[in-house]
């Protein structure tokens, strides 16, 4: 399995409505993209985030499923219309989870 982690740093003047829309629309991807096994998204409350205000964690069966998610029109729409216009920095990483889950 693949764990996909994304951290977002948004512009200081991004409206609360815009930020709420990003979280809502990212969460809705779970019902629109069948390759997503699990997805969570939310606002950071930790004081060690180095300016990253929101995060997403998603799980996929394999790298082909991750790529299908990244290419999916619903994902691309959220990224292009909601995230990119207000993002300062986006940090992503993917790693493989061993079959035993450890």
PDB file of N, CA and C in Angstrom:
ATOM      1  N   UNK A   1       0.839  -1.181   0.000  1.00  0.00           N
ATOM      2  CA  UNK A   1       0.000   0.000   0.000  1.00  0.00           C
ATOM      3  C   UNK A   1       0.881   1.240   0.000  1.00  0.00           C
ATOM      4  N   UNK A   2       0.282   2.334  -0.446  1.00  0.00           N
ATOM      5  CA  UNK A   2       0.975   3.616  -0.540  1.00  0.00           C
ATOM      6  C   UNK A   2       0.284   4.638   0.359  1.00  0.00           C
ATOM      7  N   UNK A   3       1.075   5.334   1.164  1.00  0.00           N
ATOM      8  CA  UNK A   3       0.583   6.449   1.974  1.00  0.00           C
ATOM      9  C   UNK A   3       1.027   7.741   1.288  1.00  0.00           C
ATOM     10  N   UNK A   4       0.081   8.636   1.049  1.00  0.00           N
ATOM     11  CA  UNK A   4       0.321   9.908   0.359  1.00  0.00           C
ATOM     12  C   UNK A   4       0.035  11.019   1.360  1.00  0.00           C
ATOM     13  N   UNK A   5       1.051  11.837   1.636  1.00  0.00           N
ATOM     14  CA  UNK A   5       0.920  12.911   2.619  1.00  0.00           C
ATOM     15  C   UNK A   5       1.205  14.239   1.936  1.00  0.00           C
ATOM     16  N   UNK A   6       0.326  15.212   2.151  1.00  0.00           N
ATOM     17  CA  UNK A   6       0.506  16.539   1.563  1.00  0.00           C
ATOM     18  C   UNK A   6       0.305  17.588   2.654  1.00  0.00           C
ATOM     19  N   UNK A   7       1.227  18.534   2.724  1.00  0.00           N
ATOM     20  CA  UNK A   7       1.110  19.672   3.637  1.00  0.00           C
ATOM     21  C   UNK A   7       0.944  20.933   2.807  1.00  0.00           C
ATOM     22  N   UNK A   8       0.057  21.809   3.262  1.00  0.00           N
ATOM     23  CA  UNK A   8      -0.257  23.031   2.529  1.00  0.00           C
ATOM     24  C   UNK A   8       0.074  24.253   3.375  1.00  0.00           C
ATOM     25  N   UNK A   9       0.691  25.228   2.752  1.00  0.00           N
ATOM     26  CA  UNK A   9       0.889  26.542   3.357  1.00  0.00           C
ATOM     27  C   UNK A   9       0.150  27.525   2.463  1.00  0.00           C
ATOM     28  N   UNK A  10      -0.839  28.192   3.035  1.00  0.00           N
ATOM     29  CA  UNK A  10      -1.669  29.100   2.254  1.00  0.00           C
ATOM     30  C   UNK A  10      -1.301  30.554   2.517  1.00  0.00           C
ATOM     31  N   UNK A  11      -1.660  31.399   1.583  1.00  0.00           N
ATOM     32  CA  UNK A  11      -1.400  32.833   1.705  1.00  0.00           C
ATOM     33  C   UNK A  11      -2.088  33.363   2.962  1.00  0.00           C
ATOM     34  N   UNK A  12      -1.449  34.293   3.660  1.00  0.00           N
ATOM     35  CA  UNK A  12      -2.051  34.843   4.884  1.00  0.00           C
ATOM     36  C   UNK A  12      -3.411  35.489   4.653  1.00  0.00           C
ATOM     37  N   UNK A  13      -3.642  35.997   3.444  1.00  0.00           N
ATOM     38  CA  UNK A  13      -4.920  36.656   3.173  1.00  0.00           C
ATOM     39  C   UNK A  13      -5.968  35.713   2.581  1.00  0.00           C
ATOM     40  N   UNK A  14      -5.686  34.412   2.566  1.00  0.00           N
ATOM     41  CA  UNK A  14      -6.694  33.454   2.091  1.00  0.00           C
ATOM     42  C   UNK A  14      -7.886  33.499   3.045  1.00  0.00           C
ATOM     43  N   UNK A  15      -9.068  33.611   2.494  1.00  0.00           N
ATOM     44  CA  UNK A  15     -10.261  33.750   3.331  1.00  0.00           C
ATOM     45  C   UNK A  15     -10.599  32.435   4.034  1.00  0.00           C
ATOM     46  N   UNK A  16     -11.231  32.519   5.193  1.00  0.00           N
ATOM     47  CA  UNK A  16     -11.683  31.307   5.873  1.00  0.00           C
ATOM     48  C   UNK A  16     -12.608  30.469   4.991  1.00  0.00           C
ATOM     49  N   UNK A  17     -13.401  31.138   4.166  1.00  0.00           N
ATOM     50  CA  UNK A  17     -14.306  30.416   3.258  1.00  0.00           C
ATOM     51  C   UNK A  17     -13.517  29.617   2.224  1.00  0.00           C
ATOM     52  N   UNK A  18     -12.453  30.207   1.699  1.00  0.00           N
ATOM     53  CA  UNK A  18     -11.608  29.504   0.723  1.00  0.00           C
ATOM     54  C   UNK A  18     -10.946  28.287   1.356  1.00  0.00           C
ATOM     55  N   UNK A  19     -10.435  28.457   2.556  1.00  0.00           N
ATOM     56  CA  UNK A  19      -9.774  27.355   3.248  1.00  0.00           C
ATOM     57  C   UNK A  19     -10.764  26.246   3.586  1.00  0.00           C
ATOM     58  N   UNK A  20     -11.942  26.623   4.011  1.00  0.00           N
ATOM     59  CA  UNK A  20     -12.982  25.643   4.305  1.00  0.00           C
ATOM     60  C   UNK A  20     -13.384  24.878   3.049  1.00  0.00           C
ATOM     61  N   UNK A  21     -13.471  25.583   1.931  1.00  0.00           N
ATOM     62  CA  UNK A  21     -13.823  24.942   0.660  1.00  0.00           C
ATOM     63  C   UNK A  21     -12.760  23.937   0.244  1.00  0.00           C
ATOM     64  N   UNK A  22     -11.491  24.262   0.451  1.00  0.00           N
ATOM     65  CA  UNK A  22     -10.410  23.328   0.119  1.00  0.00           C
ATOM     66  C   UNK A  22     -10.582  22.036   0.914  1.00  0.00           C
ATOM     67  N   UNK A  23     -10.762  22.153   2.220  1.00  0.00           N
ATOM     68  CA  UNK A  23     -10.904  20.972   3.069  1.00  0.00           C
ATOM     69  C   UNK A  23     -12.131  20.157   2.659  1.00  0.00           C
ATOM     70  N   UNK A  24     -13.247  20.818   2.472  1.00  0.00           N
ATOM     71  CA  UNK A  24     -14.485  20.123   2.093  1.00  0.00           C
ATOM     72  C   UNK A  24     -14.325  19.388   0.776  1.00  0.00           C
ATOM     73  N   UNK A  25     -13.811  20.079  -0.220  1.00  0.00           N
ATOM     74  CA  UNK A  25     -13.678  19.470  -1.552  1.00  0.00           C
ATOM     75  C   UNK A  25     -12.646  18.345  -1.564  1.00  0.00           C
ATOM     76  N   UNK A  26     -11.573  18.479  -0.797  1.00  0.00           N
ATOM     77  CA  UNK A  26     -10.613  17.378  -0.720  1.00  0.00           C
ATOM     78  C   UNK A  26     -11.257  16.158  -0.066  1.00  0.00           C
ATOM     79  N   UNK A  27     -12.005  16.366   0.996  1.00  0.00           N
ATOM     80  CA  UNK A  27     -12.678  15.244   1.661  1.00  0.00           C
ATOM     81  C   UNK A  27     -13.681  14.563   0.731  1.00  0.00           C
ATOM     82  N   UNK A  28     -14.331  15.340  -0.115  1.00  0.00           N
ATOM     83  CA  UNK A  28     -15.320  14.788  -1.047  1.00  0.00           C
ATOM     84  C   UNK A  28     -14.688  13.903  -2.118  1.00  0.00           C
ATOM     85  N   UNK A  29     -13.385  14.024  -2.330  1.00  0.00           N
ATOM     86  CA  UNK A  29     -12.723  13.195  -3.342  1.00  0.00           C
ATOM     87  C   UNK A  29     -12.848  11.709  -3.025  1.00  0.00           C
ATOM     88  N   UNK A  30     -12.951  11.363  -1.746  1.00  0.00           N
ATOM     89  CA  UNK A  30     -13.086   9.952  -1.347  1.00  0.00           C
ATOM     90  C   UNK A  30     -14.277   9.299  -2.029  1.00  0.00           C
ATOM     91  N   UNK A  31     -15.361  10.012  -2.197  1.00  0.00           N
ATOM     92  CA  UNK A  31     -16.541   9.455  -2.848  1.00  0.00           C
ATOM     93  C   UNK A  31     -16.525   9.552  -4.363  1.00  0.00           C
ATOM     94  N   UNK A  32     -15.548  10.251  -4.909  1.00  0.00           N
ATOM     95  CA  UNK A  32     -15.501  10.470  -6.357  1.00  0.00           C
ATOM     96  C   UNK A  32     -14.397   9.701  -7.065  1.00  0.00           C
ATOM     97  N   UNK A  33     -13.367   9.315  -6.336  1.00  0.00           N
ATOM     98  CA  UNK A  33     -12.221   8.641  -6.951  1.00  0.00           C
ATOM     99  C   UNK A  33     -12.096   7.257  -6.312  1.00  0.00           C
ATOM    100  N   UNK A  34     -12.441   6.212  -7.061  1.00  0.00           N
ATOM    101  CA  UNK A  34     -12.505   4.875  -6.468  1.00  0.00           C
ATOM    102  C   UNK A  34     -11.166   4.326  -5.976  1.00  0.00           C
ATOM    103  N   UNK A  35     -10.070   4.845  -6.454  1.00  0.00           N
ATOM    104  CA  UNK A  35      -8.753   4.344  -6.034  1.00  0.00           C
ATOM    105  C   UNK A  35      -8.390   4.750  -4.602  1.00  0.00           C
ATOM    106  N   UNK A  36      -9.087   5.728  -4.030  1.00  0.00           N
ATOM    107  CA  UNK A  36      -8.790   6.170  -2.663  1.00  0.00           C
ATOM    108  C   UNK A  36      -9.342   5.140  -1.675  1.00  0.00           C
ATOM    109  N   UNK A  37      -8.453   4.543  -0.892  1.00  0.00           N
ATOM    110  CA  UNK A  37      -8.877   3.601   0.141  1.00  0.00           C
ATOM    111  C   UNK A  37      -9.264   4.329   1.421  1.00  0.00           C
ATOM    112  N   UNK A  38      -8.540   5.378   1.740  1.00  0.00           N
ATOM    113  CA  UNK A  38      -8.813   6.192   2.931  1.00  0.00           C
ATOM    114  C   UNK A  38      -8.287   7.592   2.666  1.00  0.00           C
ATOM    115  N   UNK A  39      -8.958   8.589   3.233  1.00  0.00           N
ATOM    116  CA  UNK A  39      -8.524   9.972   3.064  1.00  0.00           C
ATOM    117  C   UNK A  39      -8.969  10.778   4.271  1.00  0.00           C
ATOM    118  N   UNK A  40      -8.048  11.565   4.804  1.00  0.00           N
ATOM    119  CA  UNK A  40      -8.396  12.530   5.841  1.00  0.00           C
ATOM    120  C   UNK A  40      -7.705  13.839   5.513  1.00  0.00           C
ATOM    121  N   UNK A  41      -8.318  14.918   5.939  1.00  0.00           N
ATOM    122  CA  UNK A  41      -7.808  16.246   5.627  1.00  0.00           C
ATOM    123  C   UNK A  41      -8.287  17.187   6.718  1.00  0.00           C
ATOM    124  N   UNK A  42      -7.427  18.139   7.101  1.00  0.00           N
ATOM    125  CA  UNK A  42      -7.862  19.080   8.114  1.00  0.00           C
ATOM    126  C   UNK A  42      -6.858  20.181   8.372  1.00  0.00           C
ATOM    127  N   UNK A  43      -7.237  21.046   9.306  1.00  0.00           N
ATOM    128  CA  UNK A  43      -6.417  22.190   9.683  1.00  0.00           C
ATOM    129  C   UNK A  43      -5.471  21.800  10.816  1.00  0.00           C
ATOM    130  N   UNK A  44      -4.240  22.230  10.704  1.00  0.00           N
ATOM    131  CA  UNK A  44      -3.227  21.947  11.708  1.00  0.00           C
ATOM    132  C   UNK A  44      -3.515  22.687  13.022  1.00  0.00           C
ATOM    133  N   UNK A  45      -3.206  22.042  14.150  1.00  0.00           N
ATOM    134  CA  UNK A  45      -3.268  22.730  15.438  1.00  0.00           C
ATOM    135  C   UNK A  45      -1.943  22.622  16.197  1.00  0.00           C
ATOM    136  N   UNK A  46      -0.932  22.055  15.568  1.00  0.00           N
ATOM    137  CA  UNK A  46       0.386  21.872  16.174  1.00  0.00           C
ATOM    138  C   UNK A  46       1.231  23.135  16.019  1.00  0.00           C
ATOM    139  N   UNK A  47       2.054  23.442  17.007  1.00  0.00           N
ATOM    140  CA  UNK A  47       2.889  24.642  16.925  1.00  0.00           C
ATOM    141  C   UNK A  47       4.254  24.382  16.276  1.00  0.00           C
ATOM    142  N   UNK A  48       4.453  23.201  15.693  1.00  0.00           N
ATOM    143  CA  UNK A  48       5.724  22.867  15.045  1.00  0.00           C
ATOM    144  C   UNK A  48       5.585  22.718  13.536  1.00  0.00           C
ATOM    145  N   UNK A  49       4.575  23.298  12.942  1.00  0.00           N
ATOM    146  CA  UNK A  49       4.234  23.058  11.539  1.00  0.00           C
ATOM    147  C   UNK A  49       5.015  23.908  10.544  1.00  0.00           C
ATOM    148  N   UNK A  50       5.838  24.813  11.013  1.00  0.00           N
ATOM    149  CA  UNK A  50       6.684  25.641  10.153  1.00  0.00           C
ATOM    150  C   UNK A  50       5.902  26.339   9.044  1.00  0.00           C
ATOM    151  N   UNK A  51       4.722  26.816   9.391  1.00  0.00           N
ATOM    152  CA  UNK A  51       3.920  27.585   8.445  1.00  0.00           C
ATOM    153  C   UNK A  51       2.910  26.782   7.649  1.00  0.00           C
ATOM    154  N   UNK A  52       2.981  25.460   7.723  1.00  0.00           N
ATOM    155  CA  UNK A  52       1.994  24.640   7.020  1.00  0.00           C
ATOM    156  C   UNK A  52       0.724  24.616   7.860  1.00  0.00           C
ATOM    157  N   UNK A  53      -0.388  24.969   7.247  1.00  0.00           N
ATOM    158  CA  UNK A  53      -1.632  25.154   7.991  1.00  0.00           C
ATOM    159  C   UNK A  53      -2.638  24.024   7.829  1.00  0.00           C
ATOM    160  N   UNK A  54      -2.490  23.236   6.766  1.00  0.00           N
ATOM    161  CA  UNK A  54      -3.445  22.167   6.487  1.00  0.00           C
ATOM    162  C   UNK A  54      -2.692  20.933   5.994  1.00  0.00           C
ATOM    163  N   UNK A  55      -3.309  19.787   6.174  1.00  0.00           N
ATOM    164  CA  UNK A  55      -2.683  18.556   5.718  1.00  0.00           C
ATOM    165  C   UNK A  55      -3.696  17.574   5.179  1.00  0.00           C
ATOM    166  N   UNK A  56      -3.185  16.657   4.366  1.00  0.00           N
ATOM    167  CA  UNK A  56      -3.996  15.592   3.794  1.00  0.00           C
ATOM    168  C   UNK A  56      -3.196  14.302   3.880  1.00  0.00           C
ATOM    169  N   UNK A  57      -3.870  13.221   4.225  1.00  0.00           N
ATOM    170  CA  UNK A  57      -3.281  11.889   4.190  1.00  0.00           C
ATOM    171  C   UNK A  57      -4.253  11.001   3.428  1.00  0.00           C
ATOM    172  N   UNK A  58      -3.739  10.298   2.424  1.00  0.00           N
ATOM    173  CA  UNK A  58      -4.576   9.383   1.646  1.00  0.00           C
ATOM    174  C   UNK A  58      -3.831   8.068   1.465  1.00  0.00           C
ATOM    175  N   UNK A  59      -4.589   6.999   1.368  1.00  0.00           N
ATOM    176  CA  UNK A  59      -3.999   5.667   1.205  1.00  0.00           C
ATOM    177  C   UNK A  59      -4.508   5.040  -0.091  1.00  0.00           C
ATOM    178  N   UNK A  60      -3.567   4.376  -0.779  1.00  0.00           N
ATOM    179  CA  UNK A  60      -3.855   3.750  -2.070  1.00  0.00           C
ATOM    180  C   UNK A  60      -3.288   2.335  -2.086  1.00  0.00           C
ATOM    181  N   UNK A  61      -3.875   1.493  -2.906  1.00  0.00           N
ATOM    182  CA  UNK A  61      -3.430   0.106  -3.002  1.00  0.00           C
ATOM    183  C   UNK A  61      -2.013   0.005  -3.545  1.00  0.00           C
ATOM    184  N   UNK A  62      -1.704   0.826  -4.557  1.00  0.00           N
ATOM    185  CA  UNK A  62      -0.395   0.743  -5.210  1.00  0.00           C
ATOM    186  C   UNK A  62      -0.094   2.059  -5.920  1.00  0.00           C
ATOM    187  N   UNK A  63       1.084   2.144  -6.519  1.00  0.00           N
ATOM    188  CA  UNK A  63       1.483   3.397  -7.166  1.00  0.00           C
ATOM    189  C   UNK A  63       0.623   3.717  -8.383  1.00  0.00           C
ATOM    190  N   UNK A  64       0.092   2.709  -9.057  1.00  0.00           N
ATOM    191  CA  UNK A  64      -0.810   2.962 -10.188  1.00  0.00           C
ATOM    192  C   UNK A  64      -2.099   3.631  -9.703  1.00  0.00           C
ATOM    193  N   UNK A  65      -2.587   3.219  -8.550  1.00  0.00           N
ATOM    194  CA  UNK A  65      -3.789   3.839  -7.975  1.00  0.00           C
ATOM    195  C   UNK A  65      -3.521   5.278  -7.557  1.00  0.00           C
ATOM    196  N   UNK A  66      -2.340   5.529  -7.005  1.00  0.00           N
ATOM    197  CA  UNK A  66      -1.954   6.897  -6.650  1.00  0.00           C
ATOM    198  C   UNK A  66      -1.903   7.769  -7.897  1.00  0.00           C
ATOM    199  N   UNK A  67      -1.316   7.252  -8.964  1.00  0.00           N
ATOM    200  CA  UNK A  67      -1.228   8.023 -10.204  1.00  0.00           C
ATOM    201  C   UNK A  67      -2.614   8.292 -10.782  1.00  0.00           C
ATOM    202  N   UNK A  68      -3.501   7.305 -10.711  1.00  0.00           N
ATOM    203  CA  UNK A  68      -4.871   7.498 -11.201  1.00  0.00           C
ATOM    204  C   UNK A  68      -5.569   8.608 -10.419  1.00  0.00           C
ATOM    205  N   UNK A  69      -5.355   8.654  -9.115  1.00  0.00           N
ATOM    206  CA  UNK A  69      -5.895   9.722  -8.264  1.00  0.00           C
ATOM    207  C   UNK A  69      -5.341  11.075  -8.689  1.00  0.00           C
ATOM    208  N   UNK A  70      -4.030  11.148  -8.860  1.00  0.00           N
ATOM    209  CA  UNK A  70      -3.404  12.422  -9.212  1.00  0.00           C
ATOM    210  C   UNK A  70      -3.877  12.938 -10.566  1.00  0.00           C
ATOM    211  N   UNK A  71      -4.158  12.031 -11.486  1.00  0.00           N
ATOM    212  CA  UNK A  71      -4.601  12.415 -12.829  1.00  0.00           C
ATOM    213  C   UNK A  71      -6.111  12.616 -12.932  1.00  0.00           C
ATOM    214  N   UNK A  72      -6.856  12.170 -11.951  1.00  0.00           N
ATOM    215  CA  UNK A  72      -8.322  12.201 -12.015  1.00  0.00           C
ATOM    216  C   UNK A  72      -8.825  13.644 -12.146  1.00  0.00           C
ATOM    217  N   UNK A  73      -9.798  13.883 -13.026  1.00  0.00           N
ATOM    218  CA  UNK A  73     -10.323  15.240 -13.221  1.00  0.00           C
ATOM    219  C   UNK A  73     -10.848  15.899 -11.942  1.00  0.00           C
ATOM    220  N   UNK A  74     -11.446  15.137 -11.039  1.00  0.00           N
ATOM    221  CA  UNK A  74     -11.961  15.727  -9.795  1.00  0.00           C
ATOM    222  C   UNK A  74     -10.811  16.246  -8.929  1.00  0.00           C
ATOM    223  N   UNK A  75      -9.729  15.505  -8.866  1.00  0.00           N
ATOM    224  CA  UNK A  75      -8.550  15.950  -8.113  1.00  0.00           C
ATOM    225  C   UNK A  75      -7.931  17.172  -8.776  1.00  0.00           C
ATOM    226  N   UNK A  76      -7.772  17.113 -10.079  1.00  0.00           N
ATOM    227  CA  UNK A  76      -7.170  18.230 -10.809  1.00  0.00           C
ATOM    228  C   UNK A  76      -7.996  19.511 -10.659  1.00  0.00           C
ATOM    229  N   UNK A  77      -9.310  19.368 -10.638  1.00  0.00           N
ATOM    230  CA  UNK A  77     -10.171  20.546 -10.477  1.00  0.00           C
ATOM    231  C   UNK A  77      -9.940  21.225  -9.128  1.00  0.00           C
ATOM    232  N   UNK A  78      -9.868  20.433  -8.058  1.00  0.00           N
ATOM    233  CA  UNK A  78      -9.634  21.005  -6.729  1.00  0.00           C
ATOM    234  C   UNK A  78      -8.267  21.685  -6.682  1.00  0.00           C
ATOM    235  N   UNK A  79      -7.261  21.019  -7.216  1.00  0.00           N
ATOM    236  CA  UNK A  79      -5.904  21.580  -7.195  1.00  0.00           C
ATOM    237  C   UNK A  79      -5.843  22.886  -7.981  1.00  0.00           C
ATOM    238  N   UNK A  80      -6.363  22.869  -9.192  1.00  0.00           N
ATOM    239  CA  UNK A  80      -6.227  24.032 -10.078  1.00  0.00           C
ATOM    240  C   UNK A  80      -7.119  25.204  -9.672  1.00  0.00           C
ATOM    241  N   UNK A  81      -8.344  24.920  -9.242  1.00  0.00           N
ATOM    242  CA  UNK A  81      -9.289  26.017  -8.984  1.00  0.00           C
ATOM    243  C   UNK A  81      -9.306  26.505  -7.538  1.00  0.00           C
ATOM    244  N   UNK A  82      -9.005  25.627  -6.586  1.00  0.00           N
ATOM    245  CA  UNK A  82      -9.098  26.019  -5.176  1.00  0.00           C
ATOM    246  C   UNK A  82      -7.745  26.134  -4.474  1.00  0.00           C
ATOM    247  N   UNK A  83      -6.844  25.204  -4.740  1.00  0.00           N
ATOM    248  CA  UNK A  83      -5.588  25.168  -3.986  1.00  0.00           C
ATOM    249  C   UNK A  83      -4.530  26.090  -4.574  1.00  0.00           C
ATOM    250  N   UNK A  84      -4.211  25.917  -5.839  1.00  0.00           N
ATOM    251  CA  UNK A  84      -3.115  26.702  -6.428  1.00  0.00           C
ATOM    252  C   UNK A  84      -3.300  28.214  -6.322  1.00  0.00           C
ATOM    253  N   UNK A  85      -4.515  28.740  -6.477  1.00  0.00           N
ATOM    254  CA  UNK A  85      -4.658  30.202  -6.374  1.00  0.00           C
ATOM    255  C   UNK A  85      -4.317  30.779  -4.994  1.00  0.00           C
ATOM    256  N   UNK A  86      -4.389  29.958  -3.942  1.00  0.00           N
ATOM    257  CA  UNK A  86      -4.139  30.504  -2.602  1.00  0.00           C
ATOM    258  C   UNK A  86      -2.935  29.867  -1.905  1.00  0.00           C
ATOM    259  N   UNK A  87      -2.260  28.939  -2.557  1.00  0.00           N
ATOM    260  CA  UNK A  87      -1.139  28.237  -1.926  1.00  0.00           C
ATOM    261  C   UNK A  87       0.166  29.007  -2.076  1.00  0.00           C
ATOM    262  N   UNK A  88       0.952  28.997  -1.019  1.00  0.00           N
ATOM    263  CA  UNK A  88       2.317  29.514  -1.046  1.00  0.00           C
ATOM    264  C   UNK A  88       3.284  28.360  -1.263  1.00  0.00           C
ATOM    265  N   UNK A  89       3.018  27.252  -0.572  1.00  0.00           N
ATOM    266  CA  UNK A  89       3.921  26.114  -0.612  1.00  0.00           C
ATOM    267  C   UNK A  89       3.115  24.836  -0.414  1.00  0.00           C
ATOM    268  N   UNK A  90       3.509  23.807  -1.145  1.00  0.00           N
ATOM    269  CA  UNK A  90       2.887  22.490  -1.006  1.00  0.00           C
ATOM    270  C   UNK A  90       4.016  21.477  -0.897  1.00  0.00           C
ATOM    271  N   UNK A  91       3.978  20.673   0.147  1.00  0.00           N
ATOM    272  CA  UNK A  91       4.986  19.644   0.370  1.00  0.00           C
ATOM    273  C   UNK A  91       4.283  18.295   0.331  1.00  0.00           C
ATOM    274  N   UNK A  92       4.771  17.398  -0.515  1.00  0.00           N
ATOM    275  CA  UNK A  92       4.150  16.081  -0.628  1.00  0.00           C
ATOM    276  C   UNK A  92       5.205  14.997  -0.477  1.00  0.00           C
ATOM    277  N   UNK A  93       4.785  13.883   0.082  1.00  0.00           N
ATOM    278  CA  UNK A  93       5.644  12.706   0.124  1.00  0.00           C
ATOM    279  C   UNK A  93       4.770  11.465   0.061  1.00  0.00           C
ATOM    280  N   UNK A  94       5.343  10.431  -0.518  1.00  0.00           N
ATOM    281  CA  UNK A  94       4.661   9.153  -0.653  1.00  0.00           C
ATOM    282  C   UNK A  94       5.608   8.070  -0.150  1.00  0.00           C
ATOM    283  N   UNK A  95       5.060   7.101   0.548  1.00  0.00           N
ATOM    284  CA  UNK A  95       5.901   5.981   0.950  1.00  0.00           C
ATOM    285  C   UNK A  95       5.075   4.705   0.934  1.00  0.00           C
ATOM    286  N   UNK A  96       5.796   3.608   0.823  1.00  0.00           N
ATOM    287  CA  UNK A  96       5.160   2.307   0.760  1.00  0.00           C
ATOM    288  C   UNK A  96       4.984   1.755   2.174  1.00  0.00           C
ATOM    289  N   UNK A  97       3.811   1.208   2.423  1.00  0.00           N
ATOM    290  CA  UNK A  97       3.525   0.556   3.699  1.00  0.00           C
ATOM    291  C   UNK A  97       3.736  -0.940   3.489  1.00  0.00           C
ATOM    292  N   UNK A  98       4.586  -1.572   4.278  1.00  0.00           N
ATOM    293  CA  UNK A  98       4.798  -3.012   4.121  1.00  0.00           C
ATOM    294  C   UNK A  98       3.490  -3.785   4.316  1.00  0.00           C
ATOM    295  N   UNK A  99       3.448  -4.965   3.754  1.00  0.00           N
ATOM    296  CA  UNK A  99       2.225  -5.775   3.831  1.00  0.00           C
ATOM    297  C   UNK A  99       1.798  -6.060   5.262  1.00  0.00           C
ATOM    298  N   UNK A 100       2.749  -6.117   6.186  1.00  0.00           N
ATOM    299  CA  UNK A 100       2.382  -6.375   7.576  1.00  0.00           C
ATOM    300  C   UNK A 100       1.913  -5.109   8.293  1.00  0.00           C
ATOM    301  N   UNK A 101       1.895  -3.957   7.555  1.00  0.00           N
ATOM    302  CA  UNK A 101       1.379  -2.710   8.097  1.00  0.00           C
ATOM    303  C   UNK A 101       2.319  -1.985   9.039  1.00  0.00           C
ATOM    304  N   UNK A 102       3.562  -2.434   9.136  1.00  0.00           N
ATOM    305  CA  UNK A 102       4.490  -1.817  10.092  1.00  0.00           C
ATOM    306  C   UNK A 102       5.575  -1.027   9.422  1.00  0.00           C
TER     307      UNK A 102
END
